[in-house]
Coordinates of C-alpha atoms (C1' of nucleotides) in Angstrom, one line a residue:
Chain A
X10 CA 170.6 171.7 9.4
X11 CA 172.3 172.2 12.9
X12 CA 170.4 174.6 15.0
X13 CA 170.3 175.1 18.8
X14 CA 167.6 176.6 20.8
X15 CA 168.1 179.1 23.6
X16 CA 166.0 181.4 25.7
X17 CA 162.2 181.3 25.2
X18 CA 159.3 183.6 25.7
X19 CA 155.6 183.1 26.2
X20 CA 155.0 185.1 23.0
X21 CA 157.2 183.5 20.5
X22 CA 159.2 180.5 19.7
X23 CA 162.7 180.3 21.1
X24 CA 165.5 182.3 19.6
X25 CA 167.3 180.6 16.8
X26 CA 171.1 180.1 17.0
X27 CA 172.6 179.1 13.7
X28 CA 175.7 177.1 13.3
X29 CA 177.9 178.2 10.4
X30 CA 176.4 177.4 7.0
X31 CA 177.7 178.8 3.8
X32 CA 175.8 181.6 2.0
X33 CA 176.3 180.4 -1.5
X34 CA 172.8 180.9 -2.8
X35 CA 172.9 182.6 -6.2
X36 CA 169.7 184.7 -5.8
X37 CA 170.5 185.6 -2.3
X38 CA 173.9 186.9 -3.3
X39 CA 172.4 188.8 -6.2
X40 CA 169.8 190.5 -3.7
X41 CA 172.6 191.3 -1.3
X42 CA 174.7 193.0 -4.0
X43 CA 171.8 195.2 -5.0
X44 CA 171.4 196.7 -1.4
X45 CA 172.9 200.0 -1.0
X46 CA 174.9 198.9 2.0
X47 CA 176.7 196.2 -0.1
X48 CA 176.5 197.2 -3.7
X49 CA 179.7 199.2 -3.5
X50 CA 181.7 196.5 -2.0
X51 CA 184.3 194.7 -4.2
X52 CA 184.1 191.0 -4.7
X53 CA 186.8 190.2 -2.1
X54 CA 185.4 192.3 0.7
X55 CA 181.9 191.0 0.0
X56 CA 183.2 187.5 0.1
X57 CA 185.0 188.1 3.4
X58 CA 181.9 189.6 4.9
X59 CA 179.8 186.7 3.9
X60 CA 182.3 184.2 5.2
X61 CA 182.0 185.8 8.7
X62 CA 178.2 185.9 8.4
X63 CA 175.8 183.0 9.1
X64 CA 172.6 182.0 7.5
X65 CA 169.3 181.7 9.5
X66 CA 166.1 180.0 8.4
X67 CA 163.6 181.1 11.0
X68 CA 160.1 179.7 10.8
X69 CA 156.8 181.1 11.8
X70 CA 156.9 183.0 15.1
X71 CA 160.6 182.4 15.6
X72 CA 162.4 185.1 17.4
X73 CA 165.7 186.5 16.0
X74 CA 166.4 188.8 18.9
X75 CA 164.7 190.5 21.7
X76 CA 164.6 194.0 22.8
X77 CA 167.5 195.1 25.0
X78 CA 169.7 192.2 24.1
X79 CA 173.3 193.2 23.2
X80 CA 173.4 193.8 19.4
X81 CA 176.3 192.0 17.8
X82 CA 174.7 191.4 14.5
X83 CA 172.5 193.0 11.9
X84 CA 170.4 191.2 9.3
X85 CA 169.7 191.0 5.6
X86 CA 166.6 189.2 4.4
X87 CA 166.7 187.0 1.2
X88 CA 163.2 185.5 1.6
X89 CA 160.1 185.4 3.7
X90 CA 158.6 188.1 5.9
X91 CA 159.5 189.4 9.4
X92 CA 158.3 192.1 11.7
X93 CA 159.8 194.3 14.4
X94 CA 157.7 194.9 17.6
X95 CA 158.0 196.0 21.2
X96 CA 156.5 194.5 24.3
X97 CA 155.4 196.9 27.1
X98 CA 155.3 196.1 30.8
X99 CA 151.6 194.9 30.6
X100 CA 152.6 192.5 27.7
X101 CA 150.9 194.5 25.0
X102 CA 152.6 193.8 21.7
X103 CA 153.1 196.8 19.4
X104 CA 154.2 196.3 15.8
X105 CA 156.7 198.9 14.6
X106 CA 157.8 197.6 11.1
X107 CA 157.5 194.9 8.5
X108 CA 160.6 193.5 6.8
X109 CA 160.6 192.1 3.3
X110 CA 163.2 190.3 1.2
X111 CA 165.9 192.7 0.1
X112 CA 165.6 194.7 3.4
X113 CA 168.2 195.1 6.0
X114 CA 167.2 195.4 9.7
X115 CA 168.9 196.3 13.0
X116 CA 171.5 197.9 10.9
X117 CA 171.2 201.1 12.7
X118 CA 172.5 199.4 15.8
X119 CA 175.9 199.2 14.1
X120 CA 176.7 202.6 15.5
X121 CA 174.5 202.7 18.5
X122 CA 176.3 202.9 21.8
X123 CA 175.7 200.7 23.7
X124 CA 174.6 198.4 20.9
X125 CA 171.3 197.0 22.1
X126 CA 168.4 195.9 20.0
X127 CA 165.5 198.4 20.4
X128 CA 162.8 195.8 19.8
X129 CA 162.0 192.2 19.1
X130 CA 162.3 190.7 15.6
X131 CA 160.4 187.6 14.5
X132 CA 159.7 185.7 11.4
X133 CA 156.1 185.8 10.2
X134 CA 156.6 182.8 7.9
X135 CA 159.6 180.7 7.0
X136 CA 162.3 183.1 5.9
X137 CA 165.9 183.2 5.1
X138 CA 168.1 185.8 6.7
X139 CA 171.8 186.6 6.6
X140 CA 173.2 187.4 10.1
X141 CA 176.1 189.8 9.7
X142 CA 178.5 190.6 12.6
X143 CA 178.5 194.3 13.3
X144 CA 182.2 194.3 13.9
X145 CA 183.0 192.7 10.5
X146 CA 181.1 195.4 8.7
X147 CA 182.5 198.2 10.8
X148 CA 186.1 197.0 10.3
X149 CA 185.5 196.8 6.6
X150 CA 184.1 200.3 6.4
X151 CA 187.0 201.6 8.5
X152 CA 189.7 200.0 6.3
X153 CA 188.0 201.2 3.2
X154 CA 186.7 204.8 3.9
X155 CA 185.1 205.1 0.5
X156 CA 182.5 202.6 1.4
X157 CA 181.3 205.0 4.0
X158 CA 179.6 207.2 1.5
X159 CA 177.1 204.5 0.4
X160 CA 176.4 203.7 4.1
X161 CA 176.0 207.4 4.8
X162 CA 173.3 207.6 2.1
X163 CA 171.5 204.5 3.4
X164 CA 171.4 205.8 7.1
X165 CA 170.2 209.2 6.1
X166 CA 167.4 207.5 4.0
X167 CA 166.5 205.4 6.8
X168 CA 166.2 208.4 9.2
X169 CA 164.0 210.2 6.6
X170 CA 161.7 207.2 6.3
X171 CA 161.4 206.8 10.0
X172 CA 160.5 210.5 10.2
X173 CA 157.8 209.8 7.6
X174 CA 156.4 206.9 9.6
X175 CA 156.3 209.3 12.6
X176 CA 154.4 211.7 10.6
X177 CA 151.6 209.3 9.8
X178 CA 151.2 208.6 13.5
X179 CA 150.6 212.1 14.4
X180 CA 147.4 212.0 12.3
X181 CA 144.7 211.9 15.0
X182 CA 142.1 209.6 13.7
X183 CA 142.3 206.0 12.9
X184 CA 140.6 206.2 9.4
X185 CA 143.0 208.9 8.2
X186 CA 146.1 207.0 9.5
X187 CA 144.9 203.8 7.6
X188 CA 144.4 205.8 4.4
X189 CA 147.8 207.4 4.7
X190 CA 149.3 204.0 5.3
X191 CA 147.6 202.5 2.2
X192 CA 148.6 205.4 0.0
X193 CA 152.3 204.9 1.1
X194 CA 152.0 201.2 0.1
X195 CA 151.0 202.1 -3.5
X196 CA 154.2 201.9 -5.8
X197 CA 153.4 205.4 -7.2
X198 CA 152.1 207.0 -4.1
X199 CA 149.0 209.0 -4.8
X200 CA 149.9 209.4 -8.4
X201 CA 148.0 206.5 -9.6
X202 CA 146.0 203.6 -8.5
X203 CA 147.0 199.9 -8.2
X204 CA 147.0 196.9 -6.1
X205 CA 148.8 196.6 -2.9
X206 CA 149.6 193.6 -0.7
X207 CA 149.5 194.3 3.1
X208 CA 152.9 193.5 4.3
X209 CA 151.5 192.2 7.6
X210 CA 148.4 190.3 8.6
X211 CA 145.5 192.8 9.3
X212 CA 145.7 192.5 13.0
X213 CA 149.3 193.6 12.9
X214 CA 148.7 196.4 10.6
X215 CA 146.2 197.6 13.1
X216 CA 148.8 197.3 15.8
X217 CA 151.4 199.2 13.6
X218 CA 148.7 202.0 13.2
X219 CA 147.9 202.1 16.9
X220 CA 144.3 200.9 16.5
X221 CA 142.3 197.7 17.4
X222 CA 141.8 195.0 14.8
X223 CA 138.0 195.5 15.1
X224 CA 138.5 199.2 14.2
X225 CA 140.8 198.2 11.3
X226 CA 138.2 195.8 10.0
X227 CA 135.3 198.3 10.3
X228 CA 137.1 201.1 8.5
X229 CA 138.2 198.8 5.7
X230 CA 134.6 197.5 5.3
X231 CA 133.5 201.0 5.2
X232 CA 136.0 202.1 2.5
X233 CA 134.9 199.0 0.6
X234 CA 131.2 199.9 0.9
X235 CA 132.0 203.3 -0.5
X236 CA 133.8 201.8 -3.5
X237 CA 137.2 203.3 -2.4
X238 CA 139.0 200.0 -2.3
X239 CA 138.4 196.5 -3.3
X240 CA 139.5 193.9 -1.0
X241 CA 140.7 190.4 -1.7
X242 CA 142.3 188.8 1.4
X243 CA 145.4 190.8 2.0
X244 CA 145.4 192.3 -1.4
X245 CA 143.7 195.6 -1.8
X246 CA 142.9 197.3 -5.1
X247 CA 142.8 201.2 -5.0
X248 CA 141.5 202.7 -8.2
X249 CA 141.5 206.3 -7.1
X250 CA 144.0 207.3 -4.5
X251 CA 143.1 211.0 -4.9
X252 CA 139.5 210.3 -3.8
X253 CA 140.8 208.5 -0.8
X254 CA 142.9 211.5 0.2
X255 CA 140.0 213.8 -0.3
X256 CA 137.8 212.0 2.1
X257 CA 140.7 211.9 4.7
X258 CA 140.8 215.8 4.8
Chain B
X1 CA 171.1 243.4 9.6
X2 CA 170.4 242.9 5.9
X3 CA 167.5 240.6 5.4
X4 CA 165.1 240.1 2.4
X5 CA 161.7 238.5 2.7
X6 CA 160.4 236.1 0.2
X7 CA 157.3 233.8 -0.1
X8 CA 154.7 233.9 2.7
X9 CA 152.1 231.7 4.2
X10 CA 149.0 232.3 6.1
X11 CA 150.4 230.2 9.0
X12 CA 153.8 231.8 9.6
X13 CA 155.8 234.9 8.9
X14 CA 157.7 234.9 5.6
X15 CA 160.8 232.9 5.0
X16 CA 163.9 234.6 6.0
X17 CA 166.8 234.9 3.6
X18 CA 170.1 235.9 5.2
X19 CA 172.7 238.0 3.5
X20 CA 176.2 236.8 4.5
X21 CA 177.2 237.5 8.0
X22 CA 180.2 236.2 9.6
X23 CA 179.8 233.5 12.2
X24 CA 182.5 234.6 14.7
X25 CA 180.6 234.1 17.9
X26 CA 182.7 232.4 20.5
X27 CA 180.0 230.4 22.2
X28 CA 178.4 229.5 18.9
X29 CA 181.6 228.1 17.6
X30 CA 182.2 226.1 20.7
X31 CA 178.7 224.6 20.5
X32 CA 179.3 223.7 16.8
X33 CA 182.7 222.0 17.7
X34 CA 181.0 219.8 20.3
X35 CA 178.4 218.4 17.8
X36 CA 179.3 215.0 16.5
X37 CA 178.9 216.2 12.9
X38 CA 181.6 218.8 13.4
X39 CA 183.8 217.7 16.3
X40 CA 186.2 215.7 14.2
X41 CA 186.8 218.5 11.7
X42 CA 190.2 220.1 11.8
X43 CA 190.3 223.9 12.3
X44 CA 190.9 224.6 8.6
X45 CA 188.0 222.5 7.3
X46 CA 185.7 223.8 10.0
X47 CA 186.7 227.5 9.1
X48 CA 186.1 226.7 5.4
X49 CA 182.7 225.3 6.2
X50 CA 181.7 228.3 8.3
X51 CA 182.8 230.7 5.7
X52 CA 180.4 229.1 3.2
X53 CA 177.5 229.2 5.7
X54 CA 175.3 232.0 6.8
X55 CA 173.8 233.1 10.1
X56 CA 170.1 233.5 10.5
X57 CA 168.4 235.2 13.3
X58 CA 164.7 234.1 12.9
X59 CA 162.1 235.6 15.2
X60 CA 158.9 234.2 16.6
X61 CA 156.9 232.3 13.9
X62 CA 159.5 232.9 11.3
X63 CA 159.8 230.1 8.8
X64 CA 163.2 228.7 7.8
X65 CA 161.9 226.4 5.1
X66 CA 158.7 224.7 4.0
X67 CA 157.9 221.2 3.2
X68 CA 158.7 220.0 -0.4
X69 CA 161.2 223.0 -0.9
X70 CA 164.5 221.9 -2.6
X71 CA 166.8 221.3 0.3
X72 CA 170.2 223.0 -0.3
X73 CA 171.0 223.7 3.4
X74 CA 170.9 222.0 6.7
X75 CA 171.0 223.9 10.1
X76 CA 172.7 224.1 13.4
X77 CA 171.1 225.9 16.3
X78 CA 173.1 228.1 18.6
X79 CA 170.3 229.7 20.5
X80 CA 166.5 229.8 20.8
X81 CA 164.0 227.2 20.0
X82 CA 162.4 225.8 16.8
X83 CA 160.0 223.2 15.8
X84 CA 159.5 221.0 12.8
X85 CA 155.9 220.4 11.6
X86 CA 153.8 219.3 8.6
X87 CA 150.6 220.7 7.2
X88 CA 148.1 218.5 5.6
X89 CA 145.6 219.2 3.0
X90 CA 143.0 220.5 5.3
X91 CA 145.6 222.9 6.9
X92 CA 145.9 220.9 10.2
X93 CA 149.4 221.6 11.6
X94 CA 151.1 218.5 13.1
X95 CA 154.2 219.1 15.2
X96 CA 156.9 216.4 14.6
X97 CA 160.0 217.6 16.6
X98 CA 161.4 220.3 18.8
X99 CA 164.8 221.8 18.2
X100 CA 167.1 223.2 20.9
X101 CA 170.5 224.9 20.9
X102 CA 173.2 222.4 20.0
X103 CA 170.9 220.4 17.7
X104 CA 171.3 220.1 13.9
X105 CA 168.1 219.7 11.7
X106 CA 167.3 218.9 8.1
X107 CA 170.8 217.3 8.2
X108 CA 169.3 214.0 7.0
X109 CA 168.4 215.7 3.7
X110 CA 172.1 215.8 2.9
X111 CA 171.8 212.5 1.3
X112 CA 168.1 212.5 0.3
X113 CA 167.5 212.1 -3.4
X114 CA 165.9 214.4 -4.5
X115 CA 166.9 216.6 -1.5
X116 CA 163.6 218.2 -0.5
X117 CA 162.6 219.3 3.0
X118 CA 160.2 216.8 4.6
X119 CA 158.4 219.4 6.7
X120 CA 158.2 223.0 7.7
X121 CA 160.7 224.5 10.2
X122 CA 159.8 227.6 12.2
X123 CA 161.3 229.5 15.1
X124 CA 159.3 229.5 18.3
X125 CA 161.2 232.5 19.7
X126 CA 164.1 234.6 18.6
X127 CA 166.8 232.2 17.6
X128 CA 170.2 231.9 16.0
X129 CA 170.8 229.3 13.5
X130 CA 173.8 228.5 11.2
X131 CA 172.7 227.6 7.7
X132 CA 175.2 225.3 6.1
X133 CA 175.2 224.5 2.4
X134 CA 174.7 220.7 1.9
X135 CA 177.2 220.7 -0.9
X136 CA 179.9 222.2 1.1
X137 CA 179.5 219.5 3.9
X138 CA 179.4 216.8 1.3
X139 CA 182.4 218.0 -0.5
X140 CA 184.4 218.1 2.7
X141 CA 183.4 214.5 3.7
X142 CA 184.2 213.3 0.3
X143 CA 187.6 214.8 0.3
X144 CA 188.3 213.6 3.8
X145 CA 186.8 210.1 4.1
X146 CA 187.8 209.8 7.8
X147 CA 185.2 212.4 8.7
X148 CA 182.6 209.9 7.4
X149 CA 182.9 207.8 10.5
X150 CA 181.5 210.5 12.7
X151 CA 178.8 211.4 10.3
X152 CA 177.8 207.7 10.1
X153 CA 177.5 207.4 13.9
X154 CA 175.4 210.5 14.0
X155 CA 173.0 209.4 11.2
X156 CA 172.6 205.9 12.7
X157 CA 171.8 207.5 16.1
X158 CA 169.3 209.8 14.6
X159 CA 167.6 206.8 12.8
X160 CA 167.4 205.0 16.2
X161 CA 165.9 208.0 17.9
X162 CA 163.2 208.4 15.3
X163 CA 162.4 204.7 15.7
X164 CA 162.0 205.4 19.4
X165 CA 159.7 208.4 18.7
X166 CA 157.6 206.1 16.5
X167 CA 157.5 203.5 19.2
X168 CA 155.8 206.0 21.5
X169 CA 153.2 206.9 18.9
X170 CA 152.1 203.2 18.6
X171 CA 150.9 203.5 22.3
X172 CA 147.1 203.6 21.9
X173 CA 145.9 205.8 24.7
X174 CA 146.7 209.5 25.1
X175 CA 147.5 209.4 28.7
X176 CA 150.2 206.6 28.3
X177 CA 151.6 208.5 25.3
X178 CA 152.0 211.6 27.5
X179 CA 153.6 209.6 30.3
X180 CA 156.1 208.1 27.9
X181 CA 156.9 211.4 26.5
X182 CA 157.6 212.9 30.0
X183 CA 159.7 209.9 31.0
X184 CA 161.9 210.5 27.9
X185 CA 162.3 214.1 28.9
X186 CA 163.9 213.1 32.2
X187 CA 167.6 213.3 32.0
X188 CA 168.1 209.8 33.6
X189 CA 165.0 208.3 32.0
X190 CA 163.0 206.3 34.5
X191 CA 166.0 205.8 36.9
X192 CA 165.3 208.8 39.1
X193 CA 162.9 211.8 39.4
X194 CA 163.7 215.3 38.4
X195 CA 162.5 218.5 36.9
X196 CA 161.8 218.7 33.2
X197 CA 161.0 221.7 31.0
X198 CA 158.5 221.1 28.1
X199 CA 160.5 221.7 24.9
X200 CA 157.3 223.1 23.3
X201 CA 154.2 225.0 24.4
X202 CA 151.6 222.7 25.7
X203 CA 149.4 222.9 22.7
X204 CA 152.3 221.9 20.5
X205 CA 153.3 219.0 22.8
X206 CA 149.6 217.9 22.4
X207 CA 150.0 218.1 18.6
X208 CA 153.3 216.1 18.8
X209 CA 151.5 213.4 20.7
X210 CA 148.5 213.3 18.4
X211 CA 146.0 214.6 21.0
X212 CA 144.0 217.8 21.5
X213 CA 145.2 220.6 23.8
X214 CA 142.2 220.0 26.0
X215 CA 143.0 216.4 26.3
X216 CA 146.6 217.2 27.2
X217 CA 145.4 219.7 29.8
X218 CA 143.0 217.3 31.4
X219 CA 145.6 214.5 31.6
X220 CA 148.1 216.7 33.1
X221 CA 145.5 218.1 35.6
X222 CA 144.7 214.5 36.6
X223 CA 148.3 213.4 37.0
X224 CA 148.8 216.6 39.2
X225 CA 145.7 215.7 41.3
X226 CA 147.1 212.3 41.9
X227 CA 150.4 213.7 43.1
X228 CA 152.3 212.2 40.2
X229 CA 153.7 215.5 38.8
X230 CA 154.0 219.0 40.1
X231 CA 153.4 221.6 37.4
X232 CA 154.8 225.1 37.3
X233 CA 154.1 226.6 33.9
X234 CA 156.2 224.5 31.5
X235 CA 158.4 223.1 34.1
X236 CA 157.1 219.7 35.5
X237 CA 158.5 217.9 38.5
X238 CA 158.4 214.2 38.5
X239 CA 159.4 212.8 41.9
X240 CA 158.6 209.1 41.2
X241 CA 158.9 208.0 37.5
X242 CA 158.4 204.3 38.3
X243 CA 154.9 205.2 39.8
X244 CA 154.1 207.0 36.6
X245 CA 155.1 203.9 34.5
X246 CA 153.1 201.6 36.8
X247 CA 149.9 203.5 36.3
X248 CA 150.4 203.5 32.6
X249 CA 150.5 199.7 32.6
Chain C
dG25 C1' 152.7 249.4 31.3
dG26 C1' 148.6 248.5 28.8
dG27 C1' 146.3 246.3 25.1
dA28 C1' 146.0 242.6 21.5
dG29 C1' 146.6 238.3 20.6
dT30 C1' 147.5 233.6 21.9
dA31 C1' 147.6 229.7 25.3
dA32 C1' 145.7 227.2 28.8
dT33 C1' 141.9 225.6 31.5
dT34 C1' 137.3 223.9 32.4
dG35 C1' 132.6 222.4 31.5
dA36 C1' 129.0 220.2 28.8
dC37 C1' 128.2 217.3 25.2
dC38 C1' 129.0 213.9 21.5
dT39 C1' 131.1 210.5 18.7
dA40 C1' 135.0 207.6 17.2
dA41 C1' 137.0 204.0 18.7
dC42 C1' 137.6 200.6 22.5
dT43 C1' 135.8 196.4 24.9
dC44 C1' 133.5 192.2 25.1
dA45 C1' 131.3 188.5 22.8
dA46 C1' 129.9 185.5 19.3
dT47 C1' 130.5 183.7 14.6
dT48 C1' 132.9 182.6 10.6
dA49 C1' 137.2 182.3 7.9
dT50 C1' 141.7 181.0 7.3
dT51 C1' 146.1 179.1 8.6
dT52 C1' 149.1 176.0 10.7
dA53 C1' 150.5 171.7 12.5
dC54 C1' 150.4 166.9 12.8
Chain D
dG17 C1' 143.4 165.8 5.2
dT18 C1' 141.7 167.0 9.4
dA19 C1' 141.8 169.1 13.9
dA20 C1' 143.3 172.9 16.4
dA21 C1' 144.7 177.4 16.7
dT22 C1' 144.6 181.9 15.1
dA23 C1' 142.6 185.8 12.3
dA24 C1' 138.8 188.4 10.7
dT25 C1' 134.3 190.1 10.9
dT26 C1' 130.2 191.8 13.0
dG27 C1' 127.1 193.4 16.8
dA28 C1' 126.0 195.8 21.1
dG29 C1' 127.3 198.5 24.7
dT30 C1' 130.7 201.8 26.9
dT31 C1' 134.2 205.2 27.4
dA32 C1' 138.2 207.9 26.1
dG33 C1' 138.9 211.6 23.9
dG34 C1' 137.3 214.9 20.5
dT35 C1' 134.3 219.3 19.7
dC36 C1' 132.5 223.5 20.9
dA37 C1' 132.2 227.3 24.0
dA38 C1' 133.3 230.4 27.6
dT39 C1' 136.7 232.1 31.0
dT40 C1' 141.1 233.1 32.6
dA41 C1' 146.0 233.5 32.2
dC42 C1' 150.0 234.5 29.8
dT43 C1' 153.2 236.8 26.4
dC44 C1' 154.7 239.8 23.2
dC45 C1' 154.8 244.2 21.4
dC46 C1' 154.5 249.1 20.9

DNA sequence: GGGAGTAATTGACCTAACTCAATTATTTAC
DNA sequence: GTAAATAATTGAGTTAGGTCAATTACTCCC
């Protein structure tokens, strides 16, 4: 596999630059087709888009882009796990989002002006990612305006979901933020209990929720002691979400 | 002015229901035309949209909608000041955004499914707001696909800006969140100093930044004592943003 | 313009959450 | 498979920021 390495940071492995490699994976293609940004595309347009894209296979801690870099591509994940984060002047690393297979990321930069990445993106384990040129997608939408409807729905949904993330962060205490975060991970929300898998290692969930790893650990230990969650590594079992919500009044 | 009052809450004045009233205000129309969601529309389409819309004139503490209500309209502000907030189970009120003339709000709900408002919206002073039926805007875009481009740019921008808001909230200490917030209010960012007006009363800025009003007051007093900001009511003068950033390492 | 209600400030006190440190698990890399 | 690196947990001590309370300053009405 032909890869070249460019710039490096003291926090992560160097940025990965892919040499063209066909995206012919059956499962990957299927996943792509089921994403709202691509599901409306006809076979020819999708094929054309894929031809202009490149496949990346970043490993653990490998950077895909860094904040403030010009954004010429956006990404679709077919396997693995990634995270978005920012670094402030004192080098503190703040996790903003986790990315799973089937997700798109940096896609909002398609219409940013100037198009620069708003954060860093790194793989948390070996992943496979399709790197799509912004221009290719834009051109396609422009030449086929009916595609814009689906994109519009996607972008609006993304804005709503960021708004929701923001809402959690206005909760003033760490315990309640964590509870809100866990409830959101449940497939049916607060409706019924279930098992959830933390999408990030605990120390990064802590960072995402603006608390220290020690605080995260203590809160979780306390919820466990009170029979509110059962913990097995990064899998949590929540039998009664309503009770969790009650104690977070 | 013909208005009817419906449901009420213990937090705000009742929701305002407008009876049709033409939107023929020169300045208002001009403001609307300069918003990305409307600037591309031709005169006829814009006129048609306005005809289907209603004008509201909410007063202080008047509610425009409440969270979880079905969202049939979105809004454009021509004068005044509003805020978006959520209420949690214990009745704590968390401010999520401030809205100024020239802004649109609840517009992301156009493509939500199901379309329900994600928060409350209330006027902070007498304001004038255009209430646009979601369906009217959707129909117009669908019949005129080239309009979708501008909408797409707007939605993407909105998603980026929510992401940025989220980023501030991952900052762990109250002082640094406040500093980041102030820098963002400066017209040129950290580039050069200037005067900023808080878009919300101080107690609501505190709520927006997940801190208590007392904490806000103390931090601001401290920044003032250190010559970092000069304070005059809700107007703050920041002469040296770089110094502010430095101390927030 | 005066009174009611709300917002802002300040002090004293307290506690949630941070820091530092040491130990034990768990991953990752060779 | 084993060593090295990283993540998680737990304890002890400290502090930022929350809480409660009292005072002052605004703002919005009538």
